[in-house]
CSV table of C-alpha atoms in Angstrom, one decimal:
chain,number,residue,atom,x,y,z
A,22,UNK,CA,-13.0,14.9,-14.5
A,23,UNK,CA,-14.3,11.3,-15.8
A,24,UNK,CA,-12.0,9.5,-14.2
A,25,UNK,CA,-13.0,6.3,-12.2
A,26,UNK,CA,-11.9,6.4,-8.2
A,27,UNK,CA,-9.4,4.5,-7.4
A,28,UNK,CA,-7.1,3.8,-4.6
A,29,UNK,CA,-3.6,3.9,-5.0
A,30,UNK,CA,-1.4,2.8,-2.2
A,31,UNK,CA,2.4,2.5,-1.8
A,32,UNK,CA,3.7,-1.1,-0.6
A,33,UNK,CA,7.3,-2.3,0.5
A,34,UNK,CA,8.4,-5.7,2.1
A,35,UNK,CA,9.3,-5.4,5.8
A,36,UNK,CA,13.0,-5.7,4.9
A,37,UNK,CA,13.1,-2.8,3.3
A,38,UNK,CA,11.2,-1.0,5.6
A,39,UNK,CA,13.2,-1.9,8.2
A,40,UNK,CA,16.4,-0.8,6.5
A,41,UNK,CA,15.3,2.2,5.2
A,42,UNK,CA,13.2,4.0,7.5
A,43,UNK,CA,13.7,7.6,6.2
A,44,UNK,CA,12.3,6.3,2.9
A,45,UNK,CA,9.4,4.2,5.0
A,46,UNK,CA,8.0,7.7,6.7
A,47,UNK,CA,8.1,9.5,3.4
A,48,UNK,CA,5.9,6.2,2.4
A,49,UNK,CA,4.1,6.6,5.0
A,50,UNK,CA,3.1,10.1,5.1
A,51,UNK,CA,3.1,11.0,1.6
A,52,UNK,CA,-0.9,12.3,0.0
A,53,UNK,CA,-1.6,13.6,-2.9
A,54,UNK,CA,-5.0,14.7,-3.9
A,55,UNK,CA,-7.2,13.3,-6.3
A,56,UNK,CA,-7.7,16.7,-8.0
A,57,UNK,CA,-3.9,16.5,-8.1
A,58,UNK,CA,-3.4,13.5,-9.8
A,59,UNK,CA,-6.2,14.5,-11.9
A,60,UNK,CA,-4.8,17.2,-12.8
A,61,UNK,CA,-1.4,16.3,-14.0
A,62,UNK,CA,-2.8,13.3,-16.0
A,63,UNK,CA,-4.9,15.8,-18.0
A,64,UNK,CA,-1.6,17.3,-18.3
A,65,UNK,CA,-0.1,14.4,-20.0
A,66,UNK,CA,-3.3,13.7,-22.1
A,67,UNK,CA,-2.8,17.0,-23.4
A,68,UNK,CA,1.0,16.1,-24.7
A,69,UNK,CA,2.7,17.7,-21.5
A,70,UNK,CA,4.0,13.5,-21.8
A,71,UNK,CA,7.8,13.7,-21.8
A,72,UNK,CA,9.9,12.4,-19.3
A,73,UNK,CA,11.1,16.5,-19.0
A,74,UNK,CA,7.3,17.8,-19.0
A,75,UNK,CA,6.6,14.5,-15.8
A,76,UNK,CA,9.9,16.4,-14.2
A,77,UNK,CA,8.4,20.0,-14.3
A,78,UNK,CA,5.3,18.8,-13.5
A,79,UNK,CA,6.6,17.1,-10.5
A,80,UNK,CA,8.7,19.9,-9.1
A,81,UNK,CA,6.1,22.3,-10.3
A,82,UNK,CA,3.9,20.7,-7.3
A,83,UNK,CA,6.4,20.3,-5.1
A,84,UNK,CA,6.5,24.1,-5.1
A,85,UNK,CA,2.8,24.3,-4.9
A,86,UNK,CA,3.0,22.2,-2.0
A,87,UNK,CA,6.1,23.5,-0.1
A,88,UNK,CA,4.9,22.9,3.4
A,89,UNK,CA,2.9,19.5,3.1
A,90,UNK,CA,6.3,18.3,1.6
A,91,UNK,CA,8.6,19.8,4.2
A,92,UNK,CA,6.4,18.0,6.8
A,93,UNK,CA,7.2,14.8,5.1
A,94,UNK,CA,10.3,15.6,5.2
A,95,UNK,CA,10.6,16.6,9.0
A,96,UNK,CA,9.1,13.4,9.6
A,97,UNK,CA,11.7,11.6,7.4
A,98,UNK,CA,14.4,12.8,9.9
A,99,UNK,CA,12.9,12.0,12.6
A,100,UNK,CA,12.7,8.8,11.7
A,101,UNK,CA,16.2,8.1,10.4
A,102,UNK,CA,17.8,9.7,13.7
């Protein structure tokens, strides 16, 4: 798509880690693919740019994604119980 890889990793001190461990396995164990991210930045470069177009966009994968997500979120609970 002409876009230069990159890596893009999520970061958080150890205290918050530590108090929030629900929030460090979603961290933890949350992908998306470059096509993806590709994708919905084309999105945006096309005008799709609003705060309510980023929203649709989001849940609009999340949908597209159901089961990858759900597994995040299995492994969320585990965590936090």
């Amino acid at each position: 798509m002409g876009f230069v890889p990159a890596d893009i990793r999520i970061t958080a001190n150890k205290e918050f880690v530590a108090y929030n461990p629900v929030v460090a396995a979603v961290m933890e164990n949350f992908t998306v693919s470059l096509a993806d991210m590709g994708a919905q930045n084309m999105k945006m470069f096309d005008g799709e740019d609003s705060q309510e177009d980023i929203e649709r966009h989001a849940l609009e994968w999340i949908a597209e994604n159901r089961e990858l997500v759900d597994r995040w979120l299995v492994r969320a609970r585990i965590a936090g119980s």
